Tab-separated table of C-alpha atoms in Angstrom:
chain	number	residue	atom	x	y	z
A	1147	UNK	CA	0.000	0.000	0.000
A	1148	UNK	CA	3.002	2.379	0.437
A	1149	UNK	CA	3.175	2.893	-3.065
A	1150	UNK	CA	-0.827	3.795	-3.443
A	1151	UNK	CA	0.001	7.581	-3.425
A	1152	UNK	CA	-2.876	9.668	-1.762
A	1153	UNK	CA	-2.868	11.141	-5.481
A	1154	UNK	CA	-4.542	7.772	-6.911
A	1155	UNK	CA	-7.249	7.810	-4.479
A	1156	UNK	CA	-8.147	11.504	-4.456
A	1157	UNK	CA	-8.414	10.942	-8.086
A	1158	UNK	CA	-10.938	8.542	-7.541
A	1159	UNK	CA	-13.411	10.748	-5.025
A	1160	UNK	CA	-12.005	14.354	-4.763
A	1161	UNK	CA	-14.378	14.783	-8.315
A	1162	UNK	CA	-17.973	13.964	-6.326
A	1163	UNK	CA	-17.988	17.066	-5.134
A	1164	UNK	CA	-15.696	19.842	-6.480
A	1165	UNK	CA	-15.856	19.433	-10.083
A	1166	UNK	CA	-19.464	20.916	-10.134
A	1167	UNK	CA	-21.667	23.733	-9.316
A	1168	UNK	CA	-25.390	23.953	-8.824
A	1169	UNK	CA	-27.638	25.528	-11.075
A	1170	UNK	CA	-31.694	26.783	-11.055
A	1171	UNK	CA	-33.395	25.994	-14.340
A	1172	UNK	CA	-36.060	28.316	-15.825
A	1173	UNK	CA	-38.660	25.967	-14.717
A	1174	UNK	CA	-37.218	26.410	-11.048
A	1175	UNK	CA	-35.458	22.980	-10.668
A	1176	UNK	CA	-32.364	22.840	-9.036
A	1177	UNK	CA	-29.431	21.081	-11.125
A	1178	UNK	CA	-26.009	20.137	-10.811
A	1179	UNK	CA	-23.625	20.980	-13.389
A	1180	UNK	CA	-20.852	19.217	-14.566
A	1181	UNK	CA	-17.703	20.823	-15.734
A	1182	UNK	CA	-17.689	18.302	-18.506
A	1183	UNK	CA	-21.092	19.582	-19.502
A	1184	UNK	CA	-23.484	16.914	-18.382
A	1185	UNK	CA	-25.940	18.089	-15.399
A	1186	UNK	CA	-28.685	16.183	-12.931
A	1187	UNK	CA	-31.123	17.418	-10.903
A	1188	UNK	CA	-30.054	17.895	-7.218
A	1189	UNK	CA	-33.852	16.724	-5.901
A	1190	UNK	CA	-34.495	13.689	-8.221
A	1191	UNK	CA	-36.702	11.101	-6.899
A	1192	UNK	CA	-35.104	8.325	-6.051
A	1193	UNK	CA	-34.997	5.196	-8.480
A	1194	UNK	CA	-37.732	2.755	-6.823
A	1195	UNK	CA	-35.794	-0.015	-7.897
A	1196	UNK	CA	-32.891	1.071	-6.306
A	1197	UNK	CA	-34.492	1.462	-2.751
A	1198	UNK	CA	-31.522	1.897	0.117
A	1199	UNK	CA	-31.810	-0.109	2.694
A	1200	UNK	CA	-32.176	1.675	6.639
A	1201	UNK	CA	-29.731	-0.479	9.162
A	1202	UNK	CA	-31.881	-0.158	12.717
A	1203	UNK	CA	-28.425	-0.737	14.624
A	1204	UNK	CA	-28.005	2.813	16.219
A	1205	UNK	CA	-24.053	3.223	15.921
A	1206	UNK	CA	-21.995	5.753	18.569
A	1207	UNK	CA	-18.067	6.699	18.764
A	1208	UNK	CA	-16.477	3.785	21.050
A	1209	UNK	CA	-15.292	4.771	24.089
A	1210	UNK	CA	-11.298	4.672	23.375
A	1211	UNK	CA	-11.820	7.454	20.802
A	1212	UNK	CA	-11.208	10.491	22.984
A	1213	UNK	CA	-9.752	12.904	20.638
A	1214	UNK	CA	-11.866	15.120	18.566
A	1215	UNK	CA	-10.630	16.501	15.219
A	1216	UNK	CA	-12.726	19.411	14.365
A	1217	UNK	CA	-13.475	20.767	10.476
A	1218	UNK	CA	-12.780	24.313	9.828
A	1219	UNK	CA	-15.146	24.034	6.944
A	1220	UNK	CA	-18.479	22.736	8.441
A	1221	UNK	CA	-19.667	22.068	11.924
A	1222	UNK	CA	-18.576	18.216	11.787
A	1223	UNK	CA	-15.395	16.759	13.596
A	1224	UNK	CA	-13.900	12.822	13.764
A	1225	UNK	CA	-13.426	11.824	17.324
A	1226	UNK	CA	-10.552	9.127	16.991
A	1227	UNK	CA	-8.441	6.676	19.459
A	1228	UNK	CA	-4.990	8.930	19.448
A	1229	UNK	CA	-3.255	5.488	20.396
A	1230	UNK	CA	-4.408	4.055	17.264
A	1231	UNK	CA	-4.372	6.771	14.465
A	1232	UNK	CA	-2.297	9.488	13.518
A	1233	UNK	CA	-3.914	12.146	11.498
A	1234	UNK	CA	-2.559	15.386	9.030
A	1235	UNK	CA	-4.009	18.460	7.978
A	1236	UNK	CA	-4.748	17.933	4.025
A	1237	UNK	CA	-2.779	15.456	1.848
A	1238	UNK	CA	-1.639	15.743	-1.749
A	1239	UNK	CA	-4.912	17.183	-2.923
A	1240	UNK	CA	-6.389	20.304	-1.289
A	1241	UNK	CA	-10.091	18.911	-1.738
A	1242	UNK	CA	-9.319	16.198	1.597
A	1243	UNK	CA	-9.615	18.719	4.902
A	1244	UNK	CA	-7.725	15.163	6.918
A	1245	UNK	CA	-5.883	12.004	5.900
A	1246	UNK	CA	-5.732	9.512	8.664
A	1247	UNK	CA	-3.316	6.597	9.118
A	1248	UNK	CA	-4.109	3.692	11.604
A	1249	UNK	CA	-0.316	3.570	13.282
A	1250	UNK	CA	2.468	1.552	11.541
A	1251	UNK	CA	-0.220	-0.297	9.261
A	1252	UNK	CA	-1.878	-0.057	6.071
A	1253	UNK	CA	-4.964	1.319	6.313
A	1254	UNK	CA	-5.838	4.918	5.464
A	1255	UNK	CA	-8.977	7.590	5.664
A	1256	UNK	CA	-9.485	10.922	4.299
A	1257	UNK	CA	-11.850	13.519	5.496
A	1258	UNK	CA	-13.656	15.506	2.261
A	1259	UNK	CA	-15.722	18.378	3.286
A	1260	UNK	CA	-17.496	21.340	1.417
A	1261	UNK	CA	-19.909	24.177	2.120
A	1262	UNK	CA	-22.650	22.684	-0.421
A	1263	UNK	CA	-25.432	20.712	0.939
A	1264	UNK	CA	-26.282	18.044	-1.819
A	1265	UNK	CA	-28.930	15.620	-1.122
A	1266	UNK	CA	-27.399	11.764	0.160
A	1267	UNK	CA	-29.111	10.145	-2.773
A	1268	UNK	CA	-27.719	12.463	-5.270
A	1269	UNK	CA	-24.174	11.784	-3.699
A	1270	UNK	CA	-24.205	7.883	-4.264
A	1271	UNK	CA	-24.672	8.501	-7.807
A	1272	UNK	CA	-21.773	11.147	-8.264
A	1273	UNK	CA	-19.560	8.772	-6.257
A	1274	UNK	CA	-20.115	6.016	-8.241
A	1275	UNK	CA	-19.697	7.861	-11.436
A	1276	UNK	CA	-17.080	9.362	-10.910
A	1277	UNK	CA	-14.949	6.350	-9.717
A	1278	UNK	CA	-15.610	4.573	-12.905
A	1279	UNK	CA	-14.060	7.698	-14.524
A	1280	UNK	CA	-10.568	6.421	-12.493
A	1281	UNK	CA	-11.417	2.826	-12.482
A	1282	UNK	CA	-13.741	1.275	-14.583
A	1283	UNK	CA	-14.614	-1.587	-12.709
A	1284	UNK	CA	-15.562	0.462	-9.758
A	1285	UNK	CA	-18.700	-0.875	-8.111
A	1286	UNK	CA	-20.367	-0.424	-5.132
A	1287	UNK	CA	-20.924	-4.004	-2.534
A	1288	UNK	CA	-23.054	-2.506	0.186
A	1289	UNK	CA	-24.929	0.453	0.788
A	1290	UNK	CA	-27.254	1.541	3.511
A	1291	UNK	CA	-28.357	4.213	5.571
A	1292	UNK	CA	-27.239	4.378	9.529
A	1293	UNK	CA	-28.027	6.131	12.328
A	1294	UNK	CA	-24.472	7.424	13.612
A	1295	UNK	CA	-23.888	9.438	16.669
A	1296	UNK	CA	-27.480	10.856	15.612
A	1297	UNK	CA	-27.179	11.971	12.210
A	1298	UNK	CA	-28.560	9.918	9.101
A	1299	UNK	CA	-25.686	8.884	7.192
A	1300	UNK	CA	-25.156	7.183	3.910
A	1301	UNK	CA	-22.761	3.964	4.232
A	1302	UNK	CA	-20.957	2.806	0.847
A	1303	UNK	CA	-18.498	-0.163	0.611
A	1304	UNK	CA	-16.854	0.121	-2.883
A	1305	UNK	CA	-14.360	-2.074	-4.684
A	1306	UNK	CA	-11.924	-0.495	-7.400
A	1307	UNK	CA	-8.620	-1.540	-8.906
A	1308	UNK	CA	-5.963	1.142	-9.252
A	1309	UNK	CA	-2.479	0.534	-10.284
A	1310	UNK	CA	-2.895	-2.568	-10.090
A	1311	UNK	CA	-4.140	-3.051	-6.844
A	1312	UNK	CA	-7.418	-4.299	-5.834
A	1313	UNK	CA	-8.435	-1.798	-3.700
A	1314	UNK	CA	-11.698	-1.240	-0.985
A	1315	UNK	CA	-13.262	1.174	0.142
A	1316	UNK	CA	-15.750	2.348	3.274
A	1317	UNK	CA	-17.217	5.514	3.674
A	1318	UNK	CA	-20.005	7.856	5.340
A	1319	UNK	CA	-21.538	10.270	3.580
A	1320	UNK	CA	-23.163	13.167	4.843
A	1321	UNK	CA	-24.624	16.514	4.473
A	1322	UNK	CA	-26.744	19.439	5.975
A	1323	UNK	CA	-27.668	22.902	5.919
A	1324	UNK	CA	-23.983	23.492	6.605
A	1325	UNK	CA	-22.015	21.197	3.804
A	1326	UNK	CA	-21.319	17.751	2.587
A	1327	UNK	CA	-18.520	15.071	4.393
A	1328	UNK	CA	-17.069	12.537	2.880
A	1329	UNK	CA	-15.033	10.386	5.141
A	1330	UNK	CA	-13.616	7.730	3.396
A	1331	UNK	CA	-11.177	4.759	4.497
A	1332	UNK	CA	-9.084	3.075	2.058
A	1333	UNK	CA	-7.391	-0.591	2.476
A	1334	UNK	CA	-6.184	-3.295	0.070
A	1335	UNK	CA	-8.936	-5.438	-0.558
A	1336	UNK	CA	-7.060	-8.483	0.886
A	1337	UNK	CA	-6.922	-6.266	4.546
A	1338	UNK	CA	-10.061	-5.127	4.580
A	1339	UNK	CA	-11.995	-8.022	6.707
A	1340	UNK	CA	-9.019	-7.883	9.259
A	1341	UNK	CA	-9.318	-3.782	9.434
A	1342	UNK	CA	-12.757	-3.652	9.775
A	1343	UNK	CA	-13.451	-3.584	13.551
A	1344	UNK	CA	-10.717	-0.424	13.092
A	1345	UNK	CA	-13.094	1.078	10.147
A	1346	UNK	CA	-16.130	0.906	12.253
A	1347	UNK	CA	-14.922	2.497	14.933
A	1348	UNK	CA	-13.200	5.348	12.943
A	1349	UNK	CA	-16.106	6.011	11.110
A	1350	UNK	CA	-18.325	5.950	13.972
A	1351	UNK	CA	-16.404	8.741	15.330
A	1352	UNK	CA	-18.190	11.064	12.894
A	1353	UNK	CA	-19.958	13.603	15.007
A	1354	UNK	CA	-22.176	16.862	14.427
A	1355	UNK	CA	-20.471	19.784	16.721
């Protein structure tokens, strides 16, 4: 994983949110444009066949993770165990606010955020979209909604190869009146089962302030 450079996978998710802007048509619906040109409306009814499941388990920060890192961009911070991750201000890509490294091991997260609200359903599809643009074979595994800390958030599992490397991914998604988080961990696909007690509970440390 050392040679995975936090370039590769911000290619793959820094586009969700940044390379668009939102738009009001004449007939008063609210679209998102695409620098590429293609747009979608921000409020679109969901697909019926494409209903997320809602996971009843009501998920909370664990107890170990005492140390909060705060967003300067919206009202959200990460509480995290300081024993088991180390953490940075930005990474190779201005678009991630935090990258996160679980000590001496190969497992990584990065903290997106934005001052846009976009609507959870609207920001599955621009996630997967725009990680076939990197990696064709991008798909998402699992997806649900959860109840973390209090907040409704959108859970994706995604698989990708990049480089070379099969590569998986776990993230929450959310957004309110304030802006849009992405928090997104990042393993080798082979790791990912052993990690994921450490994924829950780093993701679970995703708190309103």
């Amino acid at each position: 994983m050392k040679t995975l450079t936090f370039t590769a996978i911000l290619l793959l998710f820094s586009g969700m949110l940044y390379s668009q802007v939102k738009a009001v048509t004449e007939t008063g619906d609210e679209v998102v444009l695409y620098k590429d040109g293609r747009w979608a409306y921000v409020n679109a009814p969901p697909d019926g066949n494409r209903e997320i499941a809602v996971n009843e388990t009501m998920f909370s920060k664990n107890a170990a993770s005492t140390f909060l890192v705060k967003s300067n961009k919206v009202n959200i911070g990460v509480w995290i165990n300081p024993k088991d991750w180390i953490f940075s201000k930005g990474a190779e890509n201005e678009d991630a606010e935090y990258s996160f490294q679980k000590r001496d091991d190969d497992l990584y997260a990065l903290l997106l955020t934005e001052k846009t609200p976009i609507p959870l359903e609207t920001l599955k599809d621009i996630a997967l979209e725009n990680a076939k643009k990197v990696a064709a074979d991008a798909m998402i595994t699992s997806e649900e909604y959860r109840n973390v800390n209090g907040l409704k958030i959108l859970m994706l599992k995604m698989s990708a190869t990049i480089q070379g490397i099969r590569i998986s991914y776990m993230g929450y998604y959310y957004s309110n009146a304030n802006g849009t988080i992405q928090f997104l961990t990042y393993t080798g696909e082979n790791l990912a089962e052993s990690f994921s007690p450490d994924i829950e509970n780093l993701l679970n440390g995703l708190a309103e302030l």
